[in-house]
XYZ file of C-alpha atoms in Angstrom:
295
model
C 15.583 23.850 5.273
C 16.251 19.918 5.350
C 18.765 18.460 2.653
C 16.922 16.138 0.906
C 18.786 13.516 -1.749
C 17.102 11.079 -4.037
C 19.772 8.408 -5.040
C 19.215 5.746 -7.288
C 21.956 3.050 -6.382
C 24.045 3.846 -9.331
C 24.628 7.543 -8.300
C 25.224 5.972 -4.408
C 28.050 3.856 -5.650
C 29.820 6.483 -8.000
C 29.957 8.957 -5.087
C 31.348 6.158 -2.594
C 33.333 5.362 -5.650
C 35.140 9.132 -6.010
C 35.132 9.680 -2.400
C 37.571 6.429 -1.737
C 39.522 7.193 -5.732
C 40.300 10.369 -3.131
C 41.136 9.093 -0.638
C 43.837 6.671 -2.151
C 44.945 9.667 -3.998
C 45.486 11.927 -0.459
C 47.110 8.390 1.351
C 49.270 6.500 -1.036
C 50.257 9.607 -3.461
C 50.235 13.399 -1.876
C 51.242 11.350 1.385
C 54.224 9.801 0.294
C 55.211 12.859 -1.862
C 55.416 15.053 0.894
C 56.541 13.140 4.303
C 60.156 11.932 3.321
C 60.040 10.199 7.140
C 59.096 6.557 7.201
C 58.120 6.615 10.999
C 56.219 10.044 10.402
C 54.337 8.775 7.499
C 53.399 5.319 9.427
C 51.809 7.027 12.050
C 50.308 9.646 9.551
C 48.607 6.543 7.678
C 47.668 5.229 10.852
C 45.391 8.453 11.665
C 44.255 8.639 7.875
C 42.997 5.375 8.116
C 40.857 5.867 10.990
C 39.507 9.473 9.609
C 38.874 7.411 6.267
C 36.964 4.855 8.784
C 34.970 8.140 10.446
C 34.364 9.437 6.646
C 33.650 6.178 5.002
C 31.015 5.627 8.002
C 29.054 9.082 8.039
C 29.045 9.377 4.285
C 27.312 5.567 4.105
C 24.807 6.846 6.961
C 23.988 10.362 5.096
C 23.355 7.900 1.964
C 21.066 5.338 3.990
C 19.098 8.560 5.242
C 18.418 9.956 2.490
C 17.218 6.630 0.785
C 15.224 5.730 3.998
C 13.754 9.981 3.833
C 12.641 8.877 -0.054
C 11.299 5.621 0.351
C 9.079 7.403 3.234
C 7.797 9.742 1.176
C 7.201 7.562 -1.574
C 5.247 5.185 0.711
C 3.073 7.997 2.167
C 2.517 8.973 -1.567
C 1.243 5.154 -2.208
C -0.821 5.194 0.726
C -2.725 8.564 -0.272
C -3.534 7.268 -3.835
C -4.828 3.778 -2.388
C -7.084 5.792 -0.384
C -8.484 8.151 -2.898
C -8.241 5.063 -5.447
C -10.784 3.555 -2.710
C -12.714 6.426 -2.336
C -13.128 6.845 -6.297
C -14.241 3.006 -6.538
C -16.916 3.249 -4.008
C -18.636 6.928 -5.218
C -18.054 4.933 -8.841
C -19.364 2.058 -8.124
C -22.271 3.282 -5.928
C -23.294 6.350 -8.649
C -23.153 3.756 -11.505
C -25.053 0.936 -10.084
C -27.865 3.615 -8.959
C -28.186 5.574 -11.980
C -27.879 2.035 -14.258
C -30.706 0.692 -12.100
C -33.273 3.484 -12.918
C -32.593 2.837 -16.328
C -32.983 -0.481 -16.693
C -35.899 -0.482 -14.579
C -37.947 2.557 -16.765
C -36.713 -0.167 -19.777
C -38.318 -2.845 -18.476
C -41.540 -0.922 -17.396
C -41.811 0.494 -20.686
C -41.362 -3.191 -22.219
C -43.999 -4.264 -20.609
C -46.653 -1.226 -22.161
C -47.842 -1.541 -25.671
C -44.706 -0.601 -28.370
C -44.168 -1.836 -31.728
C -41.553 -4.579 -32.739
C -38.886 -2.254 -33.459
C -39.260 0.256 -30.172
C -39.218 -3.447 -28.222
C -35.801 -4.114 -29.641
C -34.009 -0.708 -28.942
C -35.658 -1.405 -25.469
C -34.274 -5.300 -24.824
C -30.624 -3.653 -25.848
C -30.869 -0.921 -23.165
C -31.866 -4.024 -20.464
C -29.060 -6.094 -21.883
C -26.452 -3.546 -21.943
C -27.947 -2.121 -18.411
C -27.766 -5.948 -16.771
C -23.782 -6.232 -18.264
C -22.913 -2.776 -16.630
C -24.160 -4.072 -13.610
C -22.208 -7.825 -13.957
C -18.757 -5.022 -14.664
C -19.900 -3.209 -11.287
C -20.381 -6.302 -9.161
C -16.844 -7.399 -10.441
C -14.977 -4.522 -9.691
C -15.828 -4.661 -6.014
C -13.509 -7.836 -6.689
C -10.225 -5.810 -6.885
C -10.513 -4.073 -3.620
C -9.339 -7.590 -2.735
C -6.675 -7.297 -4.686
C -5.639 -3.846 -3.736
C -6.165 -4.161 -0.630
C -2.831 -6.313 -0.243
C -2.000 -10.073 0.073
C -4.828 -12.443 1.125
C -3.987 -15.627 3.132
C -2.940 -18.845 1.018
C -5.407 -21.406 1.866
C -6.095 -25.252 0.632
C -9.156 -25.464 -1.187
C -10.500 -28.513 -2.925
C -10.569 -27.692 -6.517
C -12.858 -30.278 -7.652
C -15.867 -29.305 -5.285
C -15.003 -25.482 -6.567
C -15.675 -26.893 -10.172
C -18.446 -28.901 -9.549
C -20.563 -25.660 -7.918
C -19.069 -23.488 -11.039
C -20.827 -26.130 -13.358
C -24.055 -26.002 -11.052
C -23.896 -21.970 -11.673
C -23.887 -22.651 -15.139
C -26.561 -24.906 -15.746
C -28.985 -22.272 -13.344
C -29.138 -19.984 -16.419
C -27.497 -21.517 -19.560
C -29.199 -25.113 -20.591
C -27.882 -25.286 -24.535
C -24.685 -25.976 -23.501
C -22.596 -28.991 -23.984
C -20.561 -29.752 -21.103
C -18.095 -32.786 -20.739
C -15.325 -33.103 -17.636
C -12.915 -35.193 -16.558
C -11.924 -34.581 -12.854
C -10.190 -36.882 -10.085
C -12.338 -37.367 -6.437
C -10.462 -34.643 -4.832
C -7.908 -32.087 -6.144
C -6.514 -29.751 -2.975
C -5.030 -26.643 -4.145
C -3.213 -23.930 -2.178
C -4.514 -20.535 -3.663
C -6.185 -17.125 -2.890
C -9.636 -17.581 -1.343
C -11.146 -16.012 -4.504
C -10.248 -19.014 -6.493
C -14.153 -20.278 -6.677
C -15.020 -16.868 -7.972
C -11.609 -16.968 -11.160
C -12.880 -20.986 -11.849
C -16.400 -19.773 -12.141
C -15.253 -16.709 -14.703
C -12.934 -19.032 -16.699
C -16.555 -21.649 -17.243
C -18.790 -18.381 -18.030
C -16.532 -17.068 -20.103
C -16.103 -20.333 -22.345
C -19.733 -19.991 -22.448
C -20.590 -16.160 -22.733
C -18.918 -15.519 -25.536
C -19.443 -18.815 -26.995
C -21.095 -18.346 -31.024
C -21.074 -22.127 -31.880
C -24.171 -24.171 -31.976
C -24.469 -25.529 -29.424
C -21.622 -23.779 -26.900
C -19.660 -26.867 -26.193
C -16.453 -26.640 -22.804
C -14.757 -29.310 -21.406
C -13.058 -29.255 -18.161
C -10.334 -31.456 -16.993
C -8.562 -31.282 -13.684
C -4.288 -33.088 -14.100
C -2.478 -33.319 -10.795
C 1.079 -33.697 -10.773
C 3.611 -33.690 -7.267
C 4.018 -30.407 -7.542
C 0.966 -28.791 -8.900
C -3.432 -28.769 -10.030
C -3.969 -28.165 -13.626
C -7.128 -27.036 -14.591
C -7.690 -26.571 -17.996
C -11.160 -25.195 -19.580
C -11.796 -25.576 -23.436
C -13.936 -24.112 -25.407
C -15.201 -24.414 -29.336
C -15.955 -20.556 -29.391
C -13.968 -17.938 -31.507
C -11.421 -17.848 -29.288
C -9.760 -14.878 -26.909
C -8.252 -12.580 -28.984
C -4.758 -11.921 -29.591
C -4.858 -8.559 -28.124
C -6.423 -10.138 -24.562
C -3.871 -12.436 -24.123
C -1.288 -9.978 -25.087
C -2.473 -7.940 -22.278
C -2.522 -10.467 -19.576
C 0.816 -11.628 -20.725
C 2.607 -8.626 -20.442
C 0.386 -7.543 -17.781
C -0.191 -3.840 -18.653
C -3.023 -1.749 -21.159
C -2.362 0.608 -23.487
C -4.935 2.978 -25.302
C -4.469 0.773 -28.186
C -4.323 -2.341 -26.320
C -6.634 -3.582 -23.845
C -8.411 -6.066 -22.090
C -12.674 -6.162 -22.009
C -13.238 -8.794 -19.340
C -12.290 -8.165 -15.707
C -13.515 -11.993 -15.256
C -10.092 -12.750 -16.870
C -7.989 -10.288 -15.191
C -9.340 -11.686 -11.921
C -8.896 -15.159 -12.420
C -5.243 -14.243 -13.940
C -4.744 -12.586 -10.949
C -5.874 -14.862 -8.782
C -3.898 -17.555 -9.898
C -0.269 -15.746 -9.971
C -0.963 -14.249 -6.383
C -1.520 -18.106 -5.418
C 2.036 -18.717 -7.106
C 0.656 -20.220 -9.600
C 0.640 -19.601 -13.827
C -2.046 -18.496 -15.762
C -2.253 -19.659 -19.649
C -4.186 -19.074 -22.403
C -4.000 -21.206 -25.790
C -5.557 -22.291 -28.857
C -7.957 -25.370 -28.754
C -8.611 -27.515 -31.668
C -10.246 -27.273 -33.952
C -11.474 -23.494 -32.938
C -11.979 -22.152 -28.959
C -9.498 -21.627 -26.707
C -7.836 -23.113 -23.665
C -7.501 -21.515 -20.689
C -5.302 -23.293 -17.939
C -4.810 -22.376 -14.316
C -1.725 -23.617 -12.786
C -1.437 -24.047 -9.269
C 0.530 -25.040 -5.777
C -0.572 -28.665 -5.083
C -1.786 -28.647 -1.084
């Protein structure tokens, strides 16, 4: 049977710490207590110190083996559950998306045969809430990204990514009030999903946007160090309990976040080394600013 030892580095340095409280007992106490010859004890000392050397040295590598034995098996552990974390995502992802397509699609067949007002509205919910399930699907492929471990850090010009996040926009969404106020060029070094985090920060201004008419502004701030992109909205505002989340970055049962758009884009932006913010605007909305590296 192997010996196997799981020390945290408090319990390492309390055993080094009794076995050389020991070992100053054995040489400069019991030593001197019992060998009444100076020569005799000098030479005793002499071999002590090089059997404390011997000890000292195999009692550091027993300790180094054991923590290199438990960080192994703690890595192989990690490795299996990112593997069948994978494997869950894709049988999710791939079940879900099939069985939310049949629905939708027997929804919008039976929308289009004769039904009266009310069995027309229980039908347009089941499409809605069918096409969102799908958006939440689409997204999550995002975090394989993520999970998947650290992307390259590459410039990216973060004017042009606005600029096609606004085009986006306007495809589907033409009651909205946009005003911006960007430099030529803004080069940012970030993850290469920044396009996709700028585009959620704009839809989500917009999505969940009550006022009449949805109204963002976007402004881009360089500094020496960094590109500031800030995205305002005159909606109801995040909640409290979505920032809370991203700022302490962890859910609870209680409290948790609805929008993988904003997890992404937070995500995005710290992996980039950047800061991710979220605030109030004035008068009502919020303000979501993405901090990052300037290029």
């Amino acid at each position: 049977m192997r010996f196997e030892m799981d020390l945290s580095p408090l319990q390492i340095t309390l055993v080094y710490i009794v076995f050389a409280m020991v070992a100053l007992l054995i040489s400069d106490v019991l030593f001197v207590i019992w060998i009444d010859d100076p020569a005799l004890l000098s030479q005793v000392q002499t071999v002590k110190g090089g059997v404390e050397i011997l000890l000292t040295a195999g009692l550091i590598y027993i300790l180094t083996r054991a923590g290199q034995r438990s960080l192994a098996r703690t890595n192989t552990q990690l490795e299996r559950r990112t593997q069948e974390l994978h494997i869950l995502q894709r049988l999710f992802r791939h079940n879900i998306r099939n069985d939310i397509n049949i629905v939708r699609g027997r929804a919008e067949w039976l929308l289009n045969e004769d039904a009266d007002a009310e069995t027309i509205q229980h039908l347009e919910a089941i499409v809605t809430s069918s096409n969102r399930i799908v958006t939440y699907v689409e997204k999550s492929r995002r975090i394989d990204e993520f999970v998947d471990g650290e992307s390259p850090i590459d410039s990216h010009d973060l004017v042009d990514i606005v600029d096609s996040s606004l085009d986006q926009l306007t495809d589907y969404v033409t009651d909205v009030d946009v005003s911006r106020e960007t430099p030529s060029s803004a080069r940012a070094n970030s993850h290469r999903l920044l396009e996709f985090a700028v585009f959620e920060v704009i839809d989500n201004a917009v999505t969940h946007n009550d006022s009449d008419p949805p109204a963002i502004e976007v402004t881009i701030e360089e500094t020496t160090d960094w590109v500031v992109l800030h995205v305002a909205d005159n909606g109801p505002g995040i909640p409290e309990d979505e920032r809370t989340v991203l700022r302490e970055e962890a859910e609870t049962p209680l409290i948790h976040s609805s929008g993988i758009g904003l997890w992404l884009a937070y995500w995005t932006t710290t992996r980039s080394g950047g800061e991710f913010q979220i605030s109030d605007n004035d008068p009502s909305g919020s303000v979501v600013t993405m901090r990052l590296p300037h290029a």
